[in-house]
Short mmCIF file of C-alpha atoms in Angstrom, two decimals:
data_model
loop_
_atom_site.label_atom_id
_atom_site.label_comp_id
_atom_site.label_asym_id
_atom_site.label_seq_id
_atom_site.Cartn_x
_atom_site.Cartn_y
_atom_site.Cartn_z
CA UNK A 1 -25.10 89.02 -118.22
CA UNK A 2 -25.73 92.69 -118.86
CA UNK A 3 -26.93 93.36 -121.24
CA UNK A 4 -26.66 90.33 -124.74
CA UNK A 5 -24.96 92.61 -127.72
CA UNK A 6 -21.84 93.02 -125.47
CA UNK A 7 -21.70 89.27 -125.04
CA UNK A 8 -18.61 89.08 -127.91
CA UNK A 9 -15.76 91.54 -125.75
CA UNK A 10 -15.65 88.89 -122.34
CA UNK A 11 -14.83 85.68 -122.03
CA UNK A 12 -17.18 83.58 -120.24
CA UNK A 13 -16.48 82.19 -117.16
CA UNK A 14 -15.66 79.25 -118.23
CA UNK A 15 -12.54 80.94 -120.25
CA UNK A 16 -12.22 82.75 -116.94
CA UNK A 17 -11.16 80.00 -115.00
CA UNK A 18 -9.22 77.98 -117.60
CA UNK A 19 -7.27 81.37 -118.03
CA UNK A 20 -6.59 80.99 -114.02
CA UNK A 21 -5.92 77.73 -113.70
CA UNK A 22 -3.31 78.62 -115.94
CA UNK A 23 -1.42 80.82 -114.15
CA UNK A 24 1.96 80.80 -114.67
CA UNK A 25 4.12 81.23 -111.29
CA UNK A 26 5.25 84.39 -112.76
CA UNK A 27 1.61 86.01 -112.56
CA UNK A 28 0.93 84.00 -109.08
CA UNK A 29 3.18 86.53 -107.51
CA UNK A 30 2.51 89.22 -109.32
CA UNK A 31 -1.50 88.61 -107.88
CA UNK A 32 -0.08 87.79 -104.68
CA UNK A 33 2.12 91.14 -104.63
CA UNK A 34 -0.97 93.01 -106.10
CA UNK A 35 -3.13 91.55 -103.11
CA UNK A 36 -0.93 92.15 -100.23
CA UNK A 37 -0.99 96.06 -101.93
CA UNK A 38 -4.85 96.40 -102.12
CA UNK A 39 -5.32 94.44 -98.94
CA UNK A 40 -4.59 97.24 -96.54
CA UNK A 41 -7.56 97.75 -94.86
CA UNK A 42 -7.64 93.81 -93.79
CA UNK A 43 -4.57 92.12 -93.80
CA UNK A 44 -6.57 89.55 -95.85
CA UNK A 45 -4.95 89.81 -99.10
CA UNK A 46 -5.57 85.85 -99.25
CA UNK A 47 -8.95 86.89 -99.19
CA UNK A 48 -9.41 89.61 -101.50
CA UNK A 49 -7.22 87.22 -103.91
CA UNK A 50 -10.06 84.43 -103.17
CA UNK A 51 -12.88 86.63 -103.77
CA UNK A 52 -11.11 88.27 -106.84
CA UNK A 53 -10.97 84.80 -108.97
CA UNK A 54 -14.40 83.35 -107.10
CA UNK A 55 -16.17 86.36 -108.85
CA UNK A 56 -14.68 85.86 -112.10
CA UNK A 57 -15.37 82.52 -112.28
CA UNK A 58 -18.68 82.88 -111.31
CA UNK A 59 -19.42 85.10 -114.28
CA UNK A 60 -19.91 88.39 -111.60
CA UNK A 61 -16.99 89.80 -112.61
CA UNK A 62 -16.72 89.98 -116.22
CA UNK A 63 -13.35 89.83 -117.95
CA UNK A 64 -12.99 91.71 -121.00
CA UNK A 65 -11.69 90.55 -124.22
CA UNK A 66 -8.63 93.14 -124.18
CA UNK A 67 -7.15 93.48 -121.11
CA UNK A 68 -5.11 90.01 -119.51
CA UNK A 69 -6.19 87.54 -116.89
CA UNK A 70 -3.56 89.11 -114.50
CA UNK A 71 -5.25 93.01 -115.09
CA UNK A 72 -7.99 91.59 -114.59
CA UNK A 73 -8.44 89.75 -111.39
CA UNK A 74 -5.66 92.83 -109.84
CA UNK A 75 -8.89 95.93 -110.93
CA UNK A 76 -10.93 93.36 -109.71
CA UNK A 77 -9.40 93.13 -106.37
CA UNK A 78 -9.03 97.05 -106.37
CA UNK A 79 -13.30 97.18 -107.62
CA UNK A 80 -13.71 94.71 -104.41
CA UNK A 81 -11.76 97.19 -102.15
CA UNK A 82 -13.31 100.60 -103.49
CA UNK A 83 -16.73 99.55 -102.45
CA UNK A 84 -15.45 98.05 -99.47
CA UNK A 85 -13.72 101.55 -98.30
CA UNK A 86 -17.43 103.52 -99.18
CA UNK A 87 -19.20 100.57 -97.74
CA UNK A 88 -17.10 100.94 -94.22
CA UNK A 89 -17.91 104.68 -95.21
CA UNK A 90 -21.68 104.70 -95.04
CA UNK A 91 -21.37 102.39 -91.91
CA UNK A 92 -19.75 104.87 -90.08
CA UNK A 93 -21.56 107.97 -91.36
CA UNK A 94 -24.87 104.99 -90.10
CA UNK A 95 -23.34 104.71 -87.14
CA UNK A 96 -22.12 108.43 -85.96
CA UNK A 97 -25.84 109.39 -86.94
CA UNK A 98 -28.03 107.00 -84.78
CA UNK A 99 -25.48 107.92 -82.04
CA UNK A 100 -26.44 111.19 -81.99
CA UNK A 101 -30.54 109.74 -82.56
CA UNK A 102 -29.79 107.80 -79.41
CA UNK A 103 -28.35 110.65 -77.24
CA UNK A 104 -31.21 112.19 -77.40
CA UNK A 105 -33.41 109.80 -76.54
CA UNK A 106 -30.70 108.59 -73.60
CA UNK A 107 -31.47 111.97 -72.07
CA UNK A 108 -34.75 112.48 -69.91
CA UNK A 109 -37.21 115.35 -70.80
CA UNK A 110 -37.46 117.62 -68.10
CA UNK A 111 -40.85 118.11 -65.83
CA UNK A 112 -42.43 120.48 -68.41
CA UNK A 113 -42.06 118.91 -71.14
CA UNK A 114 -43.53 116.15 -69.98
CA UNK A 115 -46.15 117.86 -69.01
CA UNK A 116 -46.84 119.82 -71.70
CA UNK A 117 -46.53 116.15 -74.03
CA UNK A 118 -49.91 114.89 -71.77
CA UNK A 119 -51.14 118.07 -71.86
CA UNK A 120 -51.63 117.47 -75.30
CA UNK A 121 -52.42 114.15 -75.32
CA UNK A 122 -55.42 114.48 -73.21
CA UNK A 123 -56.57 117.52 -75.47
CA UNK A 124 -56.04 115.20 -79.10
CA UNK A 125 -58.07 113.14 -76.74
CA UNK A 126 -60.52 114.94 -76.15
CA UNK A 127 -61.43 116.49 -79.40
CA UNK A 128 -61.27 113.37 -80.87
CA UNK A 129 -64.22 112.47 -78.94
#
């Protein structure tokens, strides 16, 4: 739990599990529709809904007492997809950075640069001795 003072604001994981078990057919339909809308980037709406349910039931995503369970799960799915999109962007940025570095590393040094580097190393070695 995050802060003990906030405990009264949230349902327990057991309460959440019970509410999820007691979802009506209409609530399940609404959640399925929300999952389809939110899973546009992967196409795996069932996996997204499962992650929202599992993280709520395990207490990793706390269910605020002021929100109904369907709204909570919808917002949990929104958060999951938002976090995944951010991770993808960071990964893409890192790939671009690595690819730029790899391109630089892949270039063969000119003969002149190699000779200068060798002379520099020899000079450093002589000064150290």
